[in-house]
CSV table of C-alpha atoms in Angstrom, one decimal:
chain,number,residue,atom,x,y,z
N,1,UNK,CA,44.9,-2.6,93.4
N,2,UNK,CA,45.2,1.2,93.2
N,3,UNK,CA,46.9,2.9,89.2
N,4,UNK,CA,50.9,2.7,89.6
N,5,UNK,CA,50.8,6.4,89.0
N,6,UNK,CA,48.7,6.8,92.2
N,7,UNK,CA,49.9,3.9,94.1
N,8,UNK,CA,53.5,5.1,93.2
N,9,UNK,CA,53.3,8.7,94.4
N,10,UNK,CA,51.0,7.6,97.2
N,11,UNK,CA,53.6,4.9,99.2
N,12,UNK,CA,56.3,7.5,98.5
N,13,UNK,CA,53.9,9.9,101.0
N,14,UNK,CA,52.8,7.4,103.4
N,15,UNK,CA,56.7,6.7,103.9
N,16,UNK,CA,57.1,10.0,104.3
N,17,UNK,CA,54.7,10.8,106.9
N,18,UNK,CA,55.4,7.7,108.8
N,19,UNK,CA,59.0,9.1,108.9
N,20,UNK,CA,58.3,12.5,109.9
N,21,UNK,CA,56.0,11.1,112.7
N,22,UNK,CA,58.4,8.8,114.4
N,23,UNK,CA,56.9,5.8,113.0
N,24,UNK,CA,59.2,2.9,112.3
N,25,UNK,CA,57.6,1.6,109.3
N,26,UNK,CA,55.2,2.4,106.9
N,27,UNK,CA,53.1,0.5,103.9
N,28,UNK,CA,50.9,1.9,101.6
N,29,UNK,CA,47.4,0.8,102.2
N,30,UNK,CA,45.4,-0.9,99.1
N,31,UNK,CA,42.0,-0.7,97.4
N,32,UNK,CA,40.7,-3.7,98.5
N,33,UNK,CA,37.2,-5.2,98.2
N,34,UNK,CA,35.8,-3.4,95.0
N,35,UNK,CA,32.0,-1.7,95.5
N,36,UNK,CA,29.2,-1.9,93.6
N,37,UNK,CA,29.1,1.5,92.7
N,38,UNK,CA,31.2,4.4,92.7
N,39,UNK,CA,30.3,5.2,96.4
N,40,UNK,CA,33.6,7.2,98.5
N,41,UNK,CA,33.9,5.8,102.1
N,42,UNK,CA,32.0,8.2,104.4
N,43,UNK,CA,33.6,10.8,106.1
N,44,UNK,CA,34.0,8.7,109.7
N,45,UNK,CA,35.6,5.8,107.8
N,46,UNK,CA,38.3,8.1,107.2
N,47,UNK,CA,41.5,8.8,109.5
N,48,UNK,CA,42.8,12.3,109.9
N,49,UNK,CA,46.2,11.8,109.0
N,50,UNK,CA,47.0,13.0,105.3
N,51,UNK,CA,48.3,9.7,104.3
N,52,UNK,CA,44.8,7.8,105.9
N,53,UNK,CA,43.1,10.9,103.3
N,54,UNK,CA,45.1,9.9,100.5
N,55,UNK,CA,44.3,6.7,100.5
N,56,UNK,CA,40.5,6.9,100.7
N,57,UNK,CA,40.7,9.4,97.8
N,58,UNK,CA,42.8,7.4,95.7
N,59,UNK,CA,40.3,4.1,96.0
N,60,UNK,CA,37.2,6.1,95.9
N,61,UNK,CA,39.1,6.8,92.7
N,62,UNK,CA,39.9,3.6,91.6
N,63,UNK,CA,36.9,2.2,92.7
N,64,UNK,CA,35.0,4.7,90.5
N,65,UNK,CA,37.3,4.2,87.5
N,66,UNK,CA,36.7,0.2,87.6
N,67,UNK,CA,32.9,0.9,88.3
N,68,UNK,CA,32.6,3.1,85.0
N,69,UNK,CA,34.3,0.5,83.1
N,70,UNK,CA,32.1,-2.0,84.5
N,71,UNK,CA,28.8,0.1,83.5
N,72,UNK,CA,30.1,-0.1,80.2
N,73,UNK,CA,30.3,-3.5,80.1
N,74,UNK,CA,27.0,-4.0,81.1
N,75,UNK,CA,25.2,-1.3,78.9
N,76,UNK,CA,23.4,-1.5,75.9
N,77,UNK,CA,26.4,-0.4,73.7
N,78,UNK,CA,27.6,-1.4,70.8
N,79,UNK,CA,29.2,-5.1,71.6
N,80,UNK,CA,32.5,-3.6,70.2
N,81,UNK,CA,32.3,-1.2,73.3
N,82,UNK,CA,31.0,-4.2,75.6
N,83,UNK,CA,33.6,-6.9,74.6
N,84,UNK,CA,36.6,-4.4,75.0
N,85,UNK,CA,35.6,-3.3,78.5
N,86,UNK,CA,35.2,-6.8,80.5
N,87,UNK,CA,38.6,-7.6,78.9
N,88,UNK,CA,40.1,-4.7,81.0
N,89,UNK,CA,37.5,-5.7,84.1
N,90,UNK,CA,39.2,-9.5,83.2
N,91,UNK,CA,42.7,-8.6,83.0
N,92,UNK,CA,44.8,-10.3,85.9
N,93,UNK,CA,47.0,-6.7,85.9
N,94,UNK,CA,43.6,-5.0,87.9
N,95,UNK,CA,43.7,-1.3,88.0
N,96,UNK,CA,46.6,-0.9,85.8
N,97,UNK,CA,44.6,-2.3,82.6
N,98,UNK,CA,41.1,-0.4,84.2
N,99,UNK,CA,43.8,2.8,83.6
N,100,UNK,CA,45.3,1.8,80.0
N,101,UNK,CA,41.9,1.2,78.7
N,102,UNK,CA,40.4,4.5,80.2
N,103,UNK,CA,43.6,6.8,78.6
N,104,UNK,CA,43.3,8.4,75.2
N,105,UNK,CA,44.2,5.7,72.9
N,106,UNK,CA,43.7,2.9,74.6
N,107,UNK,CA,41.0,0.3,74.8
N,108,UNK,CA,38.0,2.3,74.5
N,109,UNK,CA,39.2,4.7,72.1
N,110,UNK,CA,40.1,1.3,70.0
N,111,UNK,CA,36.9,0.0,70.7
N,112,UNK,CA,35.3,3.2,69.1
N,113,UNK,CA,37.4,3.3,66.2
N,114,UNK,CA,36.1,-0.4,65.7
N,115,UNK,CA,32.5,1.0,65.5
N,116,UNK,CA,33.8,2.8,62.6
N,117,UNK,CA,34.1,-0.2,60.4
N,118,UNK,CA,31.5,-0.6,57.6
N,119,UNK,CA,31.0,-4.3,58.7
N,120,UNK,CA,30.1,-3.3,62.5
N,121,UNK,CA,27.8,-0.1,61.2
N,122,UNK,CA,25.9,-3.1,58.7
N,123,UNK,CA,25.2,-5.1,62.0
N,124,UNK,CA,24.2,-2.1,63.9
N,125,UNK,CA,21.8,-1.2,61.4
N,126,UNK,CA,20.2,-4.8,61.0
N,127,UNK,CA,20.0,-4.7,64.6
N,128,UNK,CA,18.2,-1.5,65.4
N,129,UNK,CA,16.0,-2.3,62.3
N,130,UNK,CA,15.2,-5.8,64.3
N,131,UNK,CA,15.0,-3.3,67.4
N,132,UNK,CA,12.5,-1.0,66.4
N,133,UNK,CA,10.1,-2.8,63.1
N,134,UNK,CA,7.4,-5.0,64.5
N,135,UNK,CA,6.0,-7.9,62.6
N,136,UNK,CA,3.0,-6.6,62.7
N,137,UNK,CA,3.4,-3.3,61.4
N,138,UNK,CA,6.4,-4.4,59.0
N,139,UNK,CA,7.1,-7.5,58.6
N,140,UNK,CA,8.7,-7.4,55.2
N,141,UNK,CA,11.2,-5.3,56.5
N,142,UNK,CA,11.7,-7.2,59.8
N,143,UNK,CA,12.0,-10.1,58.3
N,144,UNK,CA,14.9,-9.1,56.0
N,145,UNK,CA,16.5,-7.7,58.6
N,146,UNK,CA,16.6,-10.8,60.6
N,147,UNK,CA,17.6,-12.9,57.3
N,148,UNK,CA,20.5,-10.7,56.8
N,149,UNK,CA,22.0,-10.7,60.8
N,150,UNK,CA,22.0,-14.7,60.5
N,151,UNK,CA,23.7,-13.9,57.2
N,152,UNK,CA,27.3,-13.2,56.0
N,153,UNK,CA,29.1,-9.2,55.8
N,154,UNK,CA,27.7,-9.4,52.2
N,155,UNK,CA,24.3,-10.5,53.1
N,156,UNK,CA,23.8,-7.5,55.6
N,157,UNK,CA,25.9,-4.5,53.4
N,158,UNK,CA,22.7,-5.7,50.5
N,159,UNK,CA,20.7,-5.0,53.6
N,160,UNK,CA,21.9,-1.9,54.6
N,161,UNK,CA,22.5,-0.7,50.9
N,162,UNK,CA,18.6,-1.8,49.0
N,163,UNK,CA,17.4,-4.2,50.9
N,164,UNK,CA,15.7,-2.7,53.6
N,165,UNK,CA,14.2,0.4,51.0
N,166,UNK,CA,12.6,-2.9,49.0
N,167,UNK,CA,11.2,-4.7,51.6
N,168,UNK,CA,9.8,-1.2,53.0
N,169,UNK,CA,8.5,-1.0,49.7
N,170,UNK,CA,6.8,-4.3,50.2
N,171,UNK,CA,5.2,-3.4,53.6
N,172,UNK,CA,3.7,0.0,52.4
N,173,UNK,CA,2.2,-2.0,49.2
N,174,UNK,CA,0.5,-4.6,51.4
N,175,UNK,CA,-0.3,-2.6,53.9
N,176,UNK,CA,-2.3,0.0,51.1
N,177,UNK,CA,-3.9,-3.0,49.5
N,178,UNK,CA,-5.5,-4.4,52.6
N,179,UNK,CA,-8.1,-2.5,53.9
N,180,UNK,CA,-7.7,-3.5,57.8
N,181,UNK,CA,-4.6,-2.2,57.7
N,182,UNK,CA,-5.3,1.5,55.9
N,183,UNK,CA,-5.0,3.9,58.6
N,184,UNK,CA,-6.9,7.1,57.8
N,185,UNK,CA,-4.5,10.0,60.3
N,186,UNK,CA,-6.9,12.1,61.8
N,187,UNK,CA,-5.6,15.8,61.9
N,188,UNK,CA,-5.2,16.0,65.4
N,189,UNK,CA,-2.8,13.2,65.2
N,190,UNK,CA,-0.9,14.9,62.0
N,191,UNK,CA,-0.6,18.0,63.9
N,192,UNK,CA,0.9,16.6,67.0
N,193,UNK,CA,3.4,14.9,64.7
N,194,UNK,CA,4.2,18.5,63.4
N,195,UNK,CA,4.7,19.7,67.2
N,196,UNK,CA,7.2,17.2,68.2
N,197,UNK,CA,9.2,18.2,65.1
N,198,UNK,CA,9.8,21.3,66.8
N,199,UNK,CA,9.4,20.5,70.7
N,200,UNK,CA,10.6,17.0,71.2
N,201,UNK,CA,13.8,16.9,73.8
N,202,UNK,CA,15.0,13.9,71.0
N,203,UNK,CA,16.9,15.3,67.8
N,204,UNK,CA,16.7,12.0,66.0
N,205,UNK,CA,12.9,12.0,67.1
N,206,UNK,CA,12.4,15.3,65.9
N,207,UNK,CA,14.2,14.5,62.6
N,208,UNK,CA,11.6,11.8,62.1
N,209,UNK,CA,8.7,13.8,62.9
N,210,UNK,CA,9.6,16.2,60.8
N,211,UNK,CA,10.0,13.6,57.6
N,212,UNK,CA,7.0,12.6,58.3
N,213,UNK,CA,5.1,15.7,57.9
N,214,UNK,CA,7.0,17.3,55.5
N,215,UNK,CA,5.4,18.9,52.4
N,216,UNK,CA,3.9,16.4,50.1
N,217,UNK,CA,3.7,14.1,53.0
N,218,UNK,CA,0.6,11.7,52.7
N,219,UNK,CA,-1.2,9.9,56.0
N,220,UNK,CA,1.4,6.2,55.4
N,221,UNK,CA,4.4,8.7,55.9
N,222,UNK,CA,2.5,9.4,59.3
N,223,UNK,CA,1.4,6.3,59.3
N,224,UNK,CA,4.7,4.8,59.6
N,225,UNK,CA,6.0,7.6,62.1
N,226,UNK,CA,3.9,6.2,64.6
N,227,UNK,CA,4.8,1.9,63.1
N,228,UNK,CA,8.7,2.6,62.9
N,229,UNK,CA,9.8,6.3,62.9
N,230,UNK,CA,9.7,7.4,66.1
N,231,UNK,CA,11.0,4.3,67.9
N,232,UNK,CA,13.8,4.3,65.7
N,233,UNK,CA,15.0,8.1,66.0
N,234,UNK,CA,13.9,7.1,69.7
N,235,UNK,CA,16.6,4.3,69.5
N,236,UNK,CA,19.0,6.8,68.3
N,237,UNK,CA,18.9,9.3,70.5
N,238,UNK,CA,19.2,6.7,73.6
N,239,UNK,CA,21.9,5.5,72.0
N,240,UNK,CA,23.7,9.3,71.1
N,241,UNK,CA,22.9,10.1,74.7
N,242,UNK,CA,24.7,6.8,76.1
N,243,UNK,CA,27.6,7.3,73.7
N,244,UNK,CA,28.4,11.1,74.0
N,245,UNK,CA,27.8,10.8,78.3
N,246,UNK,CA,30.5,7.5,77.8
N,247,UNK,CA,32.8,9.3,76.2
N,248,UNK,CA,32.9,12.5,78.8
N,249,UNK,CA,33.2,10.1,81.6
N,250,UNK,CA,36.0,8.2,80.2
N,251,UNK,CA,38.0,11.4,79.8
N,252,UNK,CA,36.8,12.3,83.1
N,253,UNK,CA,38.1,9.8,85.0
N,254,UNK,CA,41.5,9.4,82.7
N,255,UNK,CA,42.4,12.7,83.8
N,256,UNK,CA,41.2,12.8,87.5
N,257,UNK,CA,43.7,9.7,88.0
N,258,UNK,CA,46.5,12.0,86.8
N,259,UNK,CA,45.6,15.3,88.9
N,260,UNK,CA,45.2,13.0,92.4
N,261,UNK,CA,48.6,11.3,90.9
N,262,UNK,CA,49.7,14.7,90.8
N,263,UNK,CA,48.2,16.3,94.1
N,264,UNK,CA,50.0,13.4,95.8
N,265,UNK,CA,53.3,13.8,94.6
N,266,UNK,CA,53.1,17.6,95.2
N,267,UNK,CA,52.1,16.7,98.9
N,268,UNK,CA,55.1,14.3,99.1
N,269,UNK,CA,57.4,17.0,98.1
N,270,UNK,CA,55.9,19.5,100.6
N,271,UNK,CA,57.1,17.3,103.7
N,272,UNK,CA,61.2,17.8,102.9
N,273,UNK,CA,61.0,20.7,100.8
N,274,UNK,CA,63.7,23.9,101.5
N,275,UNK,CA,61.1,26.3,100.3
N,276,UNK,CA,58.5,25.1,102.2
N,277,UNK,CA,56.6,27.9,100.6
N,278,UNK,CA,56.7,27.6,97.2
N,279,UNK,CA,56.4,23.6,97.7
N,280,UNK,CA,52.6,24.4,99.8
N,281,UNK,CA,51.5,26.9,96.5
N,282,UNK,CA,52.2,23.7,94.2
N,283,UNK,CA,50.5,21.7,96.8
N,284,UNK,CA,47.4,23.5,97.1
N,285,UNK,CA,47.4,24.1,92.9
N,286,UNK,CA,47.5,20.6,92.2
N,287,UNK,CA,44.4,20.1,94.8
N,288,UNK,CA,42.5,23.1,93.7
N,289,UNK,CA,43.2,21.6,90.2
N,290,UNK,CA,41.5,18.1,91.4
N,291,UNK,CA,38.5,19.9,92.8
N,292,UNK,CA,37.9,21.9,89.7
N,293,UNK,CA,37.9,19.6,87.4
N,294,UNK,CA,35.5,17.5,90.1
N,295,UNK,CA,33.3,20.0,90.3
N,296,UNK,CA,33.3,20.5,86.5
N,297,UNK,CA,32.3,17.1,86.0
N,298,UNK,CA,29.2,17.2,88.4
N,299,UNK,CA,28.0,20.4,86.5
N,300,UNK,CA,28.0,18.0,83.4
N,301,UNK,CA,26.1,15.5,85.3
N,302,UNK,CA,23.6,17.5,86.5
N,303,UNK,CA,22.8,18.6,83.0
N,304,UNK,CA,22.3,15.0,81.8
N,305,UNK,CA,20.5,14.0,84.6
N,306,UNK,CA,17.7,17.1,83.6
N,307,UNK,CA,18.2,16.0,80.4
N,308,UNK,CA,17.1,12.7,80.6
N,309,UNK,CA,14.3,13.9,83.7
N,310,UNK,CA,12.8,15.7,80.7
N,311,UNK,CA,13.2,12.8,78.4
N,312,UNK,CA,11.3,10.1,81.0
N,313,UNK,CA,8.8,12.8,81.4
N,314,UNK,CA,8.1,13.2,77.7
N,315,UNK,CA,7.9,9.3,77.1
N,316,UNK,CA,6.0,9.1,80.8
N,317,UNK,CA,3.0,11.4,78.3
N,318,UNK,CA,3.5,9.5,75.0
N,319,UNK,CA,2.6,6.5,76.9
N,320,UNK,CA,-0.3,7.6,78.5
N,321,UNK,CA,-1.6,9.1,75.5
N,322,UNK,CA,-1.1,6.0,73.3
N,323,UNK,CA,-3.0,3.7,76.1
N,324,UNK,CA,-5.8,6.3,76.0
N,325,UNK,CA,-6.1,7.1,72.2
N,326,UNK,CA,-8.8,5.0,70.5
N,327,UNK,CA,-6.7,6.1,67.2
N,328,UNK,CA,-5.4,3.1,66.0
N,329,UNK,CA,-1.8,4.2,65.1
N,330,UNK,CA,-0.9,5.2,68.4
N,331,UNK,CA,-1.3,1.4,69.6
N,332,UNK,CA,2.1,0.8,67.6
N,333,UNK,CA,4.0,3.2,69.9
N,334,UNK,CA,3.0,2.1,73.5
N,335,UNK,CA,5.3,-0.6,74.1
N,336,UNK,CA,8.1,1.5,72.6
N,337,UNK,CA,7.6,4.3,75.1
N,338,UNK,CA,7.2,2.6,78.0
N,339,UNK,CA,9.8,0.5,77.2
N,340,UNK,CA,12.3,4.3,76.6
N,341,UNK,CA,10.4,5.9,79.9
N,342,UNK,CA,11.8,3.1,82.2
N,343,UNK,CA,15.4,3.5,80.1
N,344,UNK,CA,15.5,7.1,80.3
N,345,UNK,CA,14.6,7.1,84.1
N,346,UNK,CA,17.8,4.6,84.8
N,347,UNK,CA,19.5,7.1,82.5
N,348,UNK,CA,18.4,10.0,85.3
N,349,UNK,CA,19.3,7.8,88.4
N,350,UNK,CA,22.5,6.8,86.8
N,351,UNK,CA,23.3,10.8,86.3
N,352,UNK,CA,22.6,11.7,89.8
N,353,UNK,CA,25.0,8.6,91.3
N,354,UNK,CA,27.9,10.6,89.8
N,355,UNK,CA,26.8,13.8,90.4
N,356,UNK,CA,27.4,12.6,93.7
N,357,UNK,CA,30.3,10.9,93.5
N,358,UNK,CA,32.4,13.9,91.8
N,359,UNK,CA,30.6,16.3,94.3
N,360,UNK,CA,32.6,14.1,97.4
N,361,UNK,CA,35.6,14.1,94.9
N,362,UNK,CA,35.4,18.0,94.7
N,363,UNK,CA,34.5,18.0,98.8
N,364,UNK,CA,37.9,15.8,99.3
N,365,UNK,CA,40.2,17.9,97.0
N,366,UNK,CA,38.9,20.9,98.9
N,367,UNK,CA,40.0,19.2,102.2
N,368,UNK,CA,43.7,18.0,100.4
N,369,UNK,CA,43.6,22.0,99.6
N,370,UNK,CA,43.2,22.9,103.2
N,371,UNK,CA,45.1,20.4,104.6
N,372,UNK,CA,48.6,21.6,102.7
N,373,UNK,CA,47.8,25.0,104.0
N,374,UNK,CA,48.2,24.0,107.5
């Protein structure tokens, strides 16, 4: 079903029109049979009465809003995030829940504020720790960090706190003690650690890099760069990235539910208004409005879809560097890269879907704009 400030504003219209052409009766069409993805209906699926153009911008809308939620579901989020979103997909009240949970305060800001918690930021750590340490390069630390997500709150706040610094600790002793496992950094590799503290499109990356080849640095702080460092500010920025464009889009959609509630109502009003002129100013506002704030959000988009292009690109070269490199430290960052290229590019593809779908937003709140005029 459609948002009840949508579907309310929208069967007050329909009515309307059906009345003004003669029509006996009147019933505001629904947003049946959800889509995949937010995809709007194409232009010859639409009718060219303003009540047949409401309604396939109000779905697409819907439609868009559940689809968002459901992408949230299914990402790579914290679980908080997860969890909280297929309990609004699940809800037997349909697109009004998908509406609560999208507005400021409700389930997703909730969900955040659970993130917040020192027990979830414990887990989170042990996790990305699990995430991003190999056995073979660390396994002191990997196994501690396993130990302490099968263990209690207490168990992982000891993690979080000393544990992981001591079983670092242990790694680096072992790992200096055996002699397969010394890793002499050739200078090349030490300078191209200093370059991607300055170049690299990741700030958590960069942060690493930069650790890592900061004065008084020795070849184990490089060392471990390429074993743990720069997967883990790797896993960070991802995971910044996923948050900060899930956040935008949830206030995106919040609010383009409101202006099309808005643009509707203004359209009703137009039909019976005595000042039929002021009534088609407010009209085409509240339209221009929609399309502006469409059009703003596909600008955003297609800044995070060249910002995670030049992310795939960048892990696209570390990976072919590591698979080429007979220096033995870049072996511990191939799988990592691949495995951020082939994130990175869904990230890109992801971007450019709703580019799109705010770019036929803006086109259809261009056409509402026109459309009152006449």
């Amino acid at each position: 079903m459609m948002s009840r400030s949508i579907r309310a504003a929208l069967a007050t219209a329909v009515a309307a029109t059906a009345l003004a052409s003669g029509t006996a009766t009147a019933q505001a069409p629904t947003a049946s049979g959800r889509r995949p993805s937010a995809v709007v209906a194409p232009r010859s699926a639409v009718a060219d009465g303003p009540a047949d153009a409401l309604s396939a911008i109000t779905a697409s809308a819907a439609d868009a809003a559940r689809d968002r939620v459901l992408r949230l579901a299914k990402s790579n989020l914290p679980a908080e995030i997860r969890t909280s979103a297929w309990n609004a997909l699940r809800s037997t009240r349909g697109d009004a829940a998908i509406e609560e949970w999208l507005t400021p305060g409700g389930g997703y800001n909730a969900a955040k504020q659970r993130l917040r918690d020192a027990r979830s930021r414990n887990r989170a750590y042990c996790e990305q720790v699990v995430r991003t340490h190999t056995v073979s390069f660390s396994p002191e630390v990997r196994a501690a960090a396993e130990r302490a997500l099968k263990g209690s709150d207490a168990d992982r706040a000891a993690f979080v706190r000393t544990g992981y610094a001591e079983a670092q600790k242990r790694d680096r002793a072992a790992r200096e003690a055996d002699g397969r496992h010394r890793q002499e950094i050739a200078a090349k590799d030490r300078e191209f650690v200093r370059a991607m503290a300055v170049n690299d499109p990741g700030e958590h990356v960069r942060a690493a890099a930069g650790w890592a080849v900061r004065p008084g640095s020795t070849d184990a702080d490089v060392a471990e760069f390429f074993g743990y460092g720069w997967a883990s500010g790797a896993a960070l920025d991802l995971e910044a990235y996923r948050l900060r464009v899930a956040d935008a889009e949830v206030r995106r959609h919040h609010l383009l539910t409101r202006l099309i509630a808005q643009a509707a109502e203004a359209e009703r009003e137009l039909l019976t208004a005595a000042d039929a002129a002021r009534a088609r100013a407010e009209a085409e506002r509240t339209w221009r409005a929609v399309a502006e704030h469409a059009e703003s959000a596909r600008t955003a988009w297609l800044a995070e879809q060249s910002a995670a292009r030049a992310q795939a690109e960048s892990w696209r070269t570390v990976a072919q560097l590591s698979r080429e490199s007979a220096d033995s430290v870049w072996k511990n960052i191939t799988a990592p890269a691949e495995a951020r290229q082939g994130d990175w590019a869904a990230e890109q593809a992801e971007a450019g879907e709703a580019a799109s779908f705010w770019k036929d937003m803006a086109d259809r709140a261009r056409e509402g704009e026109t459309r009152v005029k006449s």
